[in-house]
Amino acid sequence: MPSSRTEPLRVLVVDDDAHMLRSITDILRLRGYSPLGAATGTHALDIAHEIKGVPAVALVDLHLPDMDGIELIGRLREIAALTEVVILTGNASVDSAVRALREHSHDYLVKPVKPDQLIGSIERAGERSQRRCAEAAMRESQDRLRLIFEHASDALFIADDAGRIMDANPAACTLGSQSLEQMRMLTMAEVLPENGVNVLDVRSATFAPGVLVHTVRDLTRQRRLEDQLAQAQKMEAVGQLAGGVAHDFNNLLTVIMSYSSMLLMDIDAANPMRGDIQEISNAAARAATLTRQLLAFSRKQVLQMQAVNVNEVVTHVEKMLRRLIGEDISLSTHLDPDLAHINGDSGQLEQVLLNLAVNARDAMPNGGALTIATGNVDLSDEHGDRHMGAAPGKYVMLAVTDTGGGMTKEVQQRLFEPFYTTKGPGKGTGLGLSTVHGIVKQSGGDVYVYSELGHGTTFKVYFPCLSAEAELIATTAEHAAITPRGTETVLLAEDDEALRALGERVLSAFGYNVLVARTGAEALRIVAEHKGRIDLVATDVVMPEMNGSQLVAKVLKARPGIRVLFMSGYTDDEVVRRGVIDGQTAFLQKPFTPDLLAQKVRQVLDLPAPAAISV
Ligand code: ADP
Ligand code: MG
C-alpha cells in the first residue's frame, strides 16, 4: 500500500461464505488494511451505521442470504456516498456485471480470487475513494468561500490587470450602486472615482496571474464618528479649564462687588471718591459677565429651567435684533405655529439667539438677509451619524441663516472654542459661539453649522422637546423691590475666608444672627453645640473634605426643619444641580451682591413650612 497513507484504509468485506470471508480479511490485514467482515447484508449495514468514518472500500458478494447484493450497494451508498464498491461473485454472468456497473461499482472480481488480484483491485478502489474525498472537500471549501464572498460586509471586487471587473459581491454592488451585470461592464476606476465623497480604504491582492482581488472598506461613517469624538473631547477639556478659572474668579468678584457696593451705601453722596468706587463696581460687573459666559461654555452654570416656547423667545428679542443688525440687513422669521415646548432657560435662549444674530451681522458688513426659523424635527436613527451628539428623538429646531461671507472648514472646526475669533483685536471676544455651545449642550441639545465660503451660513440648534406630561419645573426668581430684613439665626458655611467674612457682615447688617463655619465639620459642631434655634444653613457647594450637599444631609438629620440655601459659582454636584432644576433646592449663584444674598435668605426663610428640601 502507498506509504503516503497515514491511517490504514477501512475495507468492508461482505460474504456469506465464512471461509472466504476469513481468508480475505486475513489477506487484507496482512497487507496493512483495516478490514471489517460481515456475513449478511443486514450486518454490513449495521457496521456502516456504527462506524464513524465511512469505509473507503466495500467488497460485496452479490449472493447474500438476506438481501440482493445490488440492493445492499444502493443502501450502503445512502449511508456513505463516498464508498467505492468492488463486486465479488462466484458466477460471472454478464447480466450481474452489467447491473453492478450500473450501480456505479467500478471493479468486478470473480471467485476464486488470487491475492494479488484482490489487493490490486482494493488498491485502485482506495485511490478512487481518496480522489472523491478530495474533490468533495474542494467543493465544500469553494462553497464556503462563496458564502464568505456573498456575505462579507466589505466590498470585494475581482478584476483583471486592466481593472475590468469580473466579479463583485453584493456589498460591492451596493457601494457602486450597480447590479452585478452592470458591474461586469465597468472598471474599478469607473466604480470608485478618485474624488468621491466617501472615504475608502482599498487593498489589493493577487491570487493568480492577472487576477486581482480588491477589498474596499467604506470608512466614511467611522471617520465622521472619529472626528466628532475628537471634537467633543477637545471641547470637554477646554470647558474644564474655563470652568475652573471662572469658579475662582467668581469668588474674587463677589468680594469686589460686595465691598464696593457696601462702600457706596455708606459713603456720602457728595464724596469725590464715590465716582472711583462706582468705576470699581462697574468693572467688577463687566468681569462677572465674562465669567458667566465662561461658565455657560463649561456647562457648569445653574440653568433656571422651565417650559419654554422658542417662538416666544424669538418674538421677544425680535425688536432688539432689528436695532442690533441695522438697516442694511433684512430680518425675516418663519415660526412654526405648532412648535412644541422645550425645557430651557429663556434668558439663556435669548443669549443664544443674540450671539448668533451678532455673528450673522458681522458676516454681512455690506448688508444681506438674516432669517430665523423654528420647526419640529424628528432626528430618527438615519440621521444618527450626522447628529451624533443628539440622541434620536423629537426636537425643536432653531435655524439662524445669513447671506454673509461664510467660512472655511478650518474655522468651522474651531468656532465653538472659547476665545477663538477671526475678528480683529478689540472686535471679537471669541466667546459668542462657545457660550451658545455650552447653553445648548447643557439644555440637552446640540448645535450644527452649515456654511459655504461666499454663500452664507446656517446655524441649526436642536433642543429636545418637552415630554407631554412635563410641567413647569423652574424656580422663578422673585425680585423684591426693597430688600427685607430679618432676625433669624443663619449658619454660614464657606471655606473662602473673604467670602465668609463678607457673608457674615452682610447678613448681620440685615439684622440676622450669624454663625460662621470654615468647614463642614465645624458647621456640624456648631449644629450640635448651639443651644438656640438655627433657622437656615447657607452653605457653599464646593468645599474640601465635606461638600455642601453632604453637610446638608447631616444637618437635616440633626435639625429636620432647618431651611437650606446653597451658594456656588458653578456646581459639579449632581444632587444640588438636580435639586435646583426640580425646584427642590434653593440656590444662589455667585457672584452675588449683598442685596441678592439678603433677598434670597429672606425668600428661603419665608417658604411655606416645612422646607421642601430633600437631599
Ligand atoms: P466672535 O464673534 O467674538 O469672533 P464667536 O465665538 O461668536 O466669536 O465666533 C467665532 C468665529 O466664528 C468668528 O470669529 C467667525 O470667524 C466665525 N463665525 C461665527 N458666526 C459666523 C457667521 N455667521 N458667518 C461667518 N463666520 C462666522
Ligand atoms: Mg460673536
Short mmCIF file of N, CA, C and O in Angstrom, two decimals, residues 133-239:
data_model
loop_
_atom_site.label_atom_id
_atom_site.label_comp_id
_atom_site.label_asym_id
_atom_site.label_seq_id
_atom_site.Cartn_x
_atom_site.Cartn_y
_atom_site.Cartn_z
N CYS A 133 -12.95 11.87 -2.12
CA CYS A 133 -12.98 12.64 -0.87
C CYS A 133 -12.36 14.01 -1.07
O CYS A 133 -12.88 15.03 -0.59
N ALA A 134 -11.21 14.02 -1.80
CA ALA A 134 -10.51 15.29 -2.02
C ALA A 134 -11.40 16.25 -2.82
O ALA A 134 -11.48 17.44 -2.53
N GLU A 135 -12.09 15.68 -3.83
CA GLU A 135 -12.97 16.52 -4.65
C GLU A 135 -14.12 17.10 -3.81
O GLU A 135 -14.46 18.27 -3.94
N ALA A 136 -14.65 16.25 -2.93
CA ALA A 136 -15.77 16.72 -2.10
C ALA A 136 -15.29 17.84 -1.17
O ALA A 136 -15.99 18.84 -0.97
N ALA A 137 -14.06 17.66 -0.60
CA ALA A 137 -13.52 18.68 0.31
C ALA A 137 -13.32 19.99 -0.44
O ALA A 137 -13.60 21.08 0.06
N MET A 138 -12.84 19.87 -1.69
CA MET A 138 -12.61 21.06 -2.53
C MET A 138 -13.92 21.79 -2.80
O MET A 138 -14.01 23.02 -2.68
N ARG A 139 -14.96 21.00 -3.13
CA ARG A 139 -16.27 21.61 -3.39
C ARG A 139 -16.78 22.35 -2.16
O ARG A 139 -17.27 23.47 -2.24
N GLU A 140 -16.59 21.71 -0.99
CA GLU A 140 -17.07 22.31 0.25
C GLU A 140 -16.34 23.62 0.52
O GLU A 140 -16.93 24.62 0.92
N SER A 141 -15.02 23.60 0.29
CA SER A 141 -14.24 24.81 0.56
C SER A 141 -14.63 25.93 -0.41
O SER A 141 -14.69 27.09 -0.03
N GLN A 142 -14.93 25.53 -1.67
CA GLN A 142 -15.38 26.57 -2.62
C GLN A 142 -16.72 27.16 -2.20
O GLN A 142 -16.93 28.37 -2.27
N ASP A 143 -17.62 26.28 -1.74
CA ASP A 143 -18.93 26.76 -1.29
C ASP A 143 -18.76 27.73 -0.13
O ASP A 143 -19.43 28.76 -0.05
N ARG A 144 -17.82 27.38 0.78
CA ARG A 144 -17.61 28.21 1.96
C ARG A 144 -17.07 29.58 1.54
O ARG A 144 -17.52 30.61 2.00
N LEU A 145 -16.10 29.56 0.62
CA LEU A 145 -15.54 30.83 0.14
C LEU A 145 -16.60 31.70 -0.53
O LEU A 145 -16.66 32.91 -0.36
N ARG A 146 -17.47 31.03 -1.29
CA ARG A 146 -18.54 31.76 -1.98
C ARG A 146 -19.45 32.44 -0.95
O ARG A 146 -19.86 33.58 -1.10
N LEU A 147 -19.75 31.68 0.10
CA LEU A 147 -20.62 32.19 1.16
C LEU A 147 -20.00 33.42 1.81
O LEU A 147 -20.66 34.43 2.06
N ILE A 148 -18.69 33.33 2.10
CA ILE A 148 -17.99 34.47 2.71
C ILE A 148 -18.02 35.66 1.76
O ILE A 148 -18.30 36.79 2.13
N PHE A 149 -17.76 35.38 0.48
CA PHE A 149 -17.75 36.43 -0.54
C PHE A 149 -19.11 37.13 -0.60
O PHE A 149 -19.19 38.36 -0.59
N GLU A 150 -20.17 36.31 -0.59
CA GLU A 150 -21.51 36.88 -0.71
C GLU A 150 -21.90 37.71 0.51
O GLU A 150 -22.63 38.68 0.41
N HIS A 151 -21.44 37.28 1.69
CA HIS A 151 -21.92 37.91 2.91
C HIS A 151 -20.95 38.90 3.54
O HIS A 151 -21.26 39.49 4.56
N ALA A 152 -19.75 39.04 2.96
CA ALA A 152 -18.78 39.96 3.55
C ALA A 152 -19.35 41.38 3.57
O ALA A 152 -20.03 41.80 2.63
N SER A 153 -19.07 42.12 4.65
CA SER A 153 -19.58 43.49 4.70
C SER A 153 -18.66 44.44 3.93
O SER A 153 -19.05 45.52 3.53
N ASP A 154 -17.40 44.03 3.73
CA ASP A 154 -16.52 44.80 2.87
C ASP A 154 -16.90 44.54 1.41
O ASP A 154 -17.37 43.45 1.08
N ALA A 155 -16.68 45.55 0.56
CA ALA A 155 -16.92 45.35 -0.87
C ALA A 155 -15.74 44.58 -1.45
O ALA A 155 -14.59 44.94 -1.23
N LEU A 156 -16.03 43.48 -2.18
CA LEU A 156 -14.95 42.69 -2.78
C LEU A 156 -15.12 42.69 -4.29
O LEU A 156 -16.20 42.40 -4.80
N PHE A 157 -14.05 43.02 -4.99
CA PHE A 157 -14.06 43.03 -6.45
C PHE A 157 -13.01 42.05 -6.93
O PHE A 157 -11.91 42.02 -6.38
N ILE A 158 -13.31 41.28 -7.97
CA ILE A 158 -12.27 40.51 -8.64
C ILE A 158 -12.13 41.13 -10.02
O ILE A 158 -13.11 41.24 -10.77
N ALA A 159 -10.92 41.59 -10.31
CA ALA A 159 -10.72 42.32 -11.55
C ALA A 159 -9.44 41.86 -12.22
O ALA A 159 -8.57 41.27 -11.56
N ASP A 160 -9.32 42.08 -13.52
CA ASP A 160 -8.08 41.70 -14.21
C ASP A 160 -7.07 42.84 -14.12
O ASP A 160 -7.33 43.86 -13.48
N ASP A 161 -5.92 42.62 -14.77
CA ASP A 161 -4.84 43.61 -14.73
C ASP A 161 -5.28 45.01 -15.12
O ASP A 161 -4.85 46.00 -14.54
N ALA A 162 -6.17 45.07 -16.09
CA ALA A 162 -6.60 46.37 -16.61
C ALA A 162 -7.69 46.99 -15.74
O ALA A 162 -8.18 48.08 -16.04
N GLY A 163 -8.06 46.30 -14.67
CA GLY A 163 -9.06 46.85 -13.78
C GLY A 163 -10.49 46.50 -14.17
O GLY A 163 -11.44 46.93 -13.53
N ARG A 164 -10.64 45.69 -15.23
CA ARG A 164 -12.00 45.30 -15.64
C ARG A 164 -12.58 44.34 -14.61
O ARG A 164 -11.95 43.35 -14.24
N ILE A 165 -13.80 44.64 -14.17
CA ILE A 165 -14.39 43.86 -13.08
C ILE A 165 -14.96 42.55 -13.63
O ILE A 165 -15.71 42.54 -14.61
N MET A 166 -14.55 41.44 -13.00
CA MET A 166 -15.05 40.14 -13.42
C MET A 166 -16.13 39.63 -12.47
O MET A 166 -17.05 38.95 -12.86
N ASP A 167 -15.95 39.95 -11.21
CA ASP A 167 -16.94 39.51 -10.23
C ASP A 167 -16.97 40.55 -9.10
O ASP A 167 -15.97 41.24 -8.87
N ALA A 168 -18.13 40.65 -8.45
CA ALA A 168 -18.27 41.61 -7.35
C ALA A 168 -19.30 41.07 -6.39
O ALA A 168 -20.28 40.45 -6.81
N ASN A 169 -19.06 41.22 -5.11
CA ASN A 169 -20.04 40.71 -4.13
C ASN A 169 -21.17 41.72 -3.91
O ASN A 169 -21.08 42.87 -4.39
N PRO A 170 -22.24 41.33 -3.22
CA PRO A 170 -23.37 42.26 -3.03
C PRO A 170 -22.95 43.57 -2.37
O PRO A 170 -23.46 44.63 -2.75
N ALA A 171 -21.99 43.52 -1.40
CA ALA A 171 -21.55 44.77 -0.75
C ALA A 171 -20.92 45.70 -1.77
O ALA A 171 -21.09 46.92 -1.72
N ALA A 172 -20.19 45.11 -2.73
CA ALA A 172 -19.56 45.92 -3.78
C ALA A 172 -20.62 46.55 -4.67
O ALA A 172 -20.52 47.71 -5.07
N CYS A 173 -21.67 45.77 -4.98
CA CYS A 173 -22.74 46.29 -5.83
C CYS A 173 -23.44 47.46 -5.13
O CYS A 173 -23.78 48.46 -5.75
N THR A 174 -23.64 47.32 -3.79
CA THR A 174 -24.26 48.41 -3.02
C THR A 174 -23.37 49.65 -3.05
O THR A 174 -23.84 50.76 -3.29
N LEU A 175 -22.07 49.43 -2.82
CA LEU A 175 -21.13 50.56 -2.79
C LEU A 175 -21.12 51.31 -4.12
O LEU A 175 -21.11 52.53 -4.16
N GLY A 176 -21.12 50.53 -5.21
CA GLY A 176 -21.06 51.15 -6.54
C GLY A 176 -22.44 51.51 -7.09
O GLY A 176 -22.54 52.05 -8.19
N SER A 177 -23.49 51.18 -6.36
CA SER A 177 -24.88 51.39 -6.80
C SER A 177 -25.11 50.81 -8.20
O SER A 177 -25.66 51.47 -9.06
N GLN A 178 -24.64 49.59 -8.42
CA GLN A 178 -24.80 48.95 -9.73
C GLN A 178 -25.18 47.48 -9.52
O GLN A 178 -24.85 46.92 -8.49
N SER A 179 -25.86 46.92 -10.52
CA SER A 179 -26.12 45.49 -10.45
C SER A 179 -24.85 44.76 -10.87
O SER A 179 -23.94 45.35 -11.45
N LEU A 180 -24.80 43.45 -10.58
CA LEU A 180 -23.60 42.67 -10.92
C LEU A 180 -23.37 42.69 -12.44
O LEU A 180 -22.25 42.81 -12.92
N GLU A 181 -24.47 42.64 -13.21
CA GLU A 181 -24.35 42.64 -14.68
C GLU A 181 -23.72 43.96 -15.14
O GLU A 181 -22.83 43.97 -16.00
N GLN A 182 -24.18 45.07 -14.55
CA GLN A 182 -23.62 46.38 -14.93
C GLN A 182 -22.16 46.47 -14.50
O GLN A 182 -21.32 46.98 -15.23
N MET A 183 -21.87 45.92 -13.31
CA MET A 183 -20.51 45.93 -12.77
C MET A 183 -19.54 45.28 -13.74
O MET A 183 -18.43 45.74 -13.95
N ARG A 184 -19.99 44.17 -14.32
CA ARG A 184 -19.09 43.38 -15.18
C ARG A 184 -18.73 44.14 -16.45
O ARG A 184 -17.87 43.69 -17.21
N MET A 185 -19.39 45.25 -16.73
CA MET A 185 -19.05 46.04 -17.91
C MET A 185 -18.22 47.26 -17.54
O MET A 185 -17.91 48.08 -18.39
N LEU A 186 -17.86 47.36 -16.24
CA LEU A 186 -17.14 48.56 -15.79
C LEU A 186 -15.73 48.21 -15.31
O LEU A 186 -15.39 47.04 -15.15
N THR A 187 -14.95 49.26 -15.08
CA THR A 187 -13.63 49.07 -14.49
C THR A 187 -13.65 49.59 -13.06
O THR A 187 -14.56 50.33 -12.68
N MET A 188 -12.62 49.22 -12.28
CA MET A 188 -12.51 49.68 -10.90
C MET A 188 -12.55 51.21 -10.84
O MET A 188 -13.19 51.79 -9.97
N ALA A 189 -11.83 51.85 -11.76
CA ALA A 189 -11.74 53.32 -11.75
C ALA A 189 -13.11 53.95 -11.96
O ALA A 189 -13.40 55.01 -11.41
N GLU A 190 -13.96 53.28 -12.76
CA GLU A 190 -15.29 53.85 -13.01
C GLU A 190 -16.20 53.69 -11.79
O GLU A 190 -17.03 54.54 -11.49
N VAL A 191 -16.01 52.58 -11.08
CA VAL A 191 -16.87 52.34 -9.91
C VAL A 191 -16.42 53.19 -8.71
O VAL A 191 -17.23 53.70 -7.95
N LEU A 192 -15.08 53.34 -8.56
CA LEU A 192 -14.56 54.10 -7.41
C LEU A 192 -13.85 55.36 -7.89
O LEU A 192 -12.64 55.38 -7.98
N PRO A 193 -14.60 56.40 -8.23
CA PRO A 193 -13.93 57.62 -8.69
C PRO A 193 -13.03 58.17 -7.60
O PRO A 193 -13.37 58.07 -6.42
N GLU A 194 -11.89 58.72 -8.00
CA GLU A 194 -10.87 59.19 -7.04
C GLU A 194 -11.41 60.17 -6.02
O GLU A 194 -11.10 60.09 -4.85
N ASN A 195 -12.21 61.11 -6.49
CA ASN A 195 -12.64 62.18 -5.59
C ASN A 195 -14.06 62.01 -5.09
O ASN A 195 -14.81 62.95 -4.97
N GLY A 196 -14.41 60.77 -4.82
CA GLY A 196 -15.76 60.52 -4.32
C GLY A 196 -15.95 61.14 -2.95
O GLY A 196 -14.99 61.54 -2.30
N VAL A 197 -17.19 61.23 -2.51
CA VAL A 197 -17.47 61.84 -1.21
C VAL A 197 -17.08 60.91 -0.07
O VAL A 197 -16.85 61.34 1.05
N ASN A 198 -16.99 59.61 -0.39
CA ASN A 198 -16.73 58.65 0.68
C ASN A 198 -15.24 58.44 0.91
O ASN A 198 -14.44 58.56 -0.01
N VAL A 199 -14.88 58.15 2.16
CA VAL A 199 -13.51 57.79 2.49
C VAL A 199 -13.39 56.28 2.31
O VAL A 199 -14.06 55.52 3.01
N LEU A 200 -12.57 55.86 1.35
CA LEU A 200 -12.49 54.42 1.07
C LEU A 200 -11.10 53.89 1.36
O LEU A 200 -10.10 54.54 1.08
N ASP A 201 -11.07 52.70 1.95
CA ASP A 201 -9.80 52.04 2.20
C ASP A 201 -9.72 50.88 1.21
O ASP A 201 -10.50 49.93 1.30
N VAL A 202 -8.82 50.97 0.23
CA VAL A 202 -8.75 49.95 -0.81
C VAL A 202 -7.48 49.11 -0.64
O VAL A 202 -6.38 49.65 -0.52
N ARG A 203 -7.65 47.80 -0.57
CA ARG A 203 -6.50 46.90 -0.50
C ARG A 203 -6.59 45.91 -1.66
O ARG A 203 -7.68 45.46 -1.99
N SER A 204 -5.44 45.60 -2.25
CA SER A 204 -5.47 44.69 -3.39
C SER A 204 -4.53 43.53 -3.14
O SER A 204 -3.49 43.67 -2.51
N ALA A 205 -4.91 42.36 -3.64
CA ALA A 205 -4.07 41.17 -3.52
C ALA A 205 -4.18 40.37 -4.80
O ALA A 205 -5.24 40.33 -5.43
N THR A 206 -3.07 39.74 -5.17
CA THR A 206 -3.08 38.91 -6.37
C THR A 206 -3.19 37.47 -5.95
O THR A 206 -2.46 37.03 -5.10
N PHE A 207 -4.16 36.74 -6.51
CA PHE A 207 -4.22 35.32 -6.15
C PHE A 207 -3.95 34.40 -7.32
O PHE A 207 -3.81 33.23 -7.18
N ALA A 208 -3.86 34.93 -8.51
CA ALA A 208 -3.45 34.14 -9.68
C ALA A 208 -2.93 35.15 -10.70
O ALA A 208 -3.30 36.31 -10.63
N PRO A 209 -2.07 34.71 -11.63
CA PRO A 209 -1.50 35.68 -12.56
C PRO A 209 -2.62 36.45 -13.28
O PRO A 209 -3.49 35.88 -13.89
N GLY A 210 -2.60 37.76 -13.18
CA GLY A 210 -3.58 38.59 -13.91
C GLY A 210 -4.93 38.71 -13.16
O GLY A 210 -5.77 39.42 -13.66
N VAL A 211 -5.09 38.10 -12.10
CA VAL A 211 -6.39 38.34 -11.43
C VAL A 211 -6.15 38.94 -10.07
O VAL A 211 -5.47 38.42 -9.24
N LEU A 212 -6.83 39.96 -9.84
CA LEU A 212 -6.62 40.72 -8.57
C LEU A 212 -7.90 40.75 -7.76
O LEU A 212 -8.97 40.87 -8.33
N VAL A 213 -7.76 40.66 -6.47
CA VAL A 213 -8.91 40.89 -5.59
C VAL A 213 -8.72 42.24 -4.92
O VAL A 213 -7.68 42.51 -4.35
N HIS A 214 -9.73 43.10 -4.98
CA HIS A 214 -9.69 44.39 -4.32
C HIS A 214 -10.70 44.39 -3.17
O HIS A 214 -11.88 44.10 -3.40
N THR A 215 -10.22 44.65 -1.98
CA THR A 215 -11.12 44.76 -0.84
C THR A 215 -11.32 46.23 -0.56
O THR A 215 -10.35 46.96 -0.37
N VAL A 216 -12.55 46.68 -0.56
CA VAL A 216 -12.82 48.10 -0.35
C VAL A 216 -13.69 48.27 0.88
O VAL A 216 -14.77 47.70 0.96
N ARG A 217 -13.17 49.01 1.84
CA ARG A 217 -13.95 49.26 3.05
C ARG A 217 -14.33 50.74 3.09
O ARG A 217 -13.47 51.59 2.91
N ASP A 218 -15.61 50.98 3.31
CA ASP A 218 -16.09 52.36 3.36
C ASP A 218 -15.90 52.91 4.78
O ASP A 218 -16.56 52.48 5.71
N LEU A 219 -14.94 53.82 4.93
CA LEU A 219 -14.62 54.33 6.26
C LEU A 219 -15.29 55.67 6.55
O LEU A 219 -15.01 56.30 7.56
N THR A 220 -16.19 56.10 5.64
CA THR A 220 -16.79 57.44 5.78
C THR A 220 -17.42 57.64 7.16
O THR A 220 -17.15 58.60 7.86
N ARG A 221 -18.26 56.67 7.52
CA ARG A 221 -19.00 56.76 8.77
C ARG A 221 -18.05 56.76 9.97
O ARG A 221 -18.16 57.58 10.87
N GLN A 222 -17.07 55.84 9.90
CA GLN A 222 -16.10 55.72 11.00
C GLN A 222 -15.31 57.01 11.16
O GLN A 222 -15.11 57.49 12.27
N ARG A 223 -14.85 57.57 10.02
CA ARG A 223 -14.07 58.82 10.07
C ARG A 223 -14.89 59.94 10.70
O ARG A 223 -14.41 60.70 11.52
N ARG A 224 -16.18 60.00 10.30
CA ARG A 224 -17.02 61.07 10.79
C ARG A 224 -17.18 60.94 12.31
O ARG A 224 -17.09 61.90 13.04
N LEU A 225 -17.38 59.71 12.77
CA LEU A 225 -17.53 59.49 14.21
C LEU A 225 -16.24 59.84 14.94
O LEU A 225 -16.26 60.46 16.00
N GLU A 226 -15.10 59.48 14.34
CA GLU A 226 -13.81 59.79 14.98
C GLU A 226 -13.62 61.29 15.09
O GLU A 226 -13.20 61.81 16.13
N ASP A 227 -13.95 61.99 14.01
CA ASP A 227 -13.81 63.45 14.01
C ASP A 227 -14.68 64.07 15.09
O ASP A 227 -14.27 64.95 15.83
N GLN A 228 -15.93 63.56 15.16
CA GLN A 228 -16.86 64.12 16.14
C GLN A 228 -16.40 63.85 17.56
O GLN A 228 -16.52 64.69 18.43
N LEU A 229 -15.85 62.67 17.76
CA LEU A 229 -15.37 62.31 19.10
C LEU A 229 -14.20 63.21 19.49
O LEU A 229 -14.15 63.73 20.60
N ALA A 230 -13.27 63.40 18.55
CA ALA A 230 -12.11 64.25 18.84
C ALA A 230 -12.57 65.66 19.18
O ALA A 230 -12.08 66.28 20.13
N GLN A 231 -13.55 66.13 18.43
CA GLN A 231 -14.08 67.48 18.66
C GLN A 231 -14.71 67.57 20.05
O GLN A 231 -14.46 68.50 20.81
N ALA A 232 -15.49 66.55 20.40
CA ALA A 232 -16.17 66.55 21.70
C ALA A 232 -15.16 66.52 22.84
O ALA A 232 -15.31 67.22 23.84
N GLN A 233 -14.10 65.73 22.66
CA GLN A 233 -13.08 65.63 23.71
C GLN A 233 -12.34 66.95 23.89
O GLN A 233 -12.04 67.36 25.00
N LYS A 234 -12.08 67.60 22.77
CA LYS A 234 -11.39 68.88 22.82
C LYS A 234 -12.25 69.90 23.59
O LYS A 234 -11.76 70.59 24.49
N MET A 235 -13.54 69.94 23.25
CA MET A 235 -14.43 70.89 23.89
C MET A 235 -14.53 70.60 25.38
O MET A 235 -14.62 71.51 26.21
N GLU A 236 -14.54 69.34 25.73
CA GLU A 236 -14.65 68.94 27.12
C GLU A 236 -13.44 69.45 27.91
O GLU A 236 -13.56 70.02 28.99
N ALA A 237 -12.25 69.26 27.33
CA ALA A 237 -11.02 69.67 28.01
C ALA A 237 -10.97 71.19 28.19
O ALA A 237 -10.67 71.69 29.28
N VAL A 238 -11.30 71.90 27.12
CA VAL A 238 -11.27 73.36 27.21
C VAL A 238 -12.32 73.84 28.21
O VAL A 238 -12.09 74.77 28.98
N GLY A 239 -13.46 73.16 28.22
CA GLY A 239 -14.54 73.53 29.13
C GLY A 239 -14.13 73.38 30.59
O GLY A 239 -14.44 74.24 31.42
#
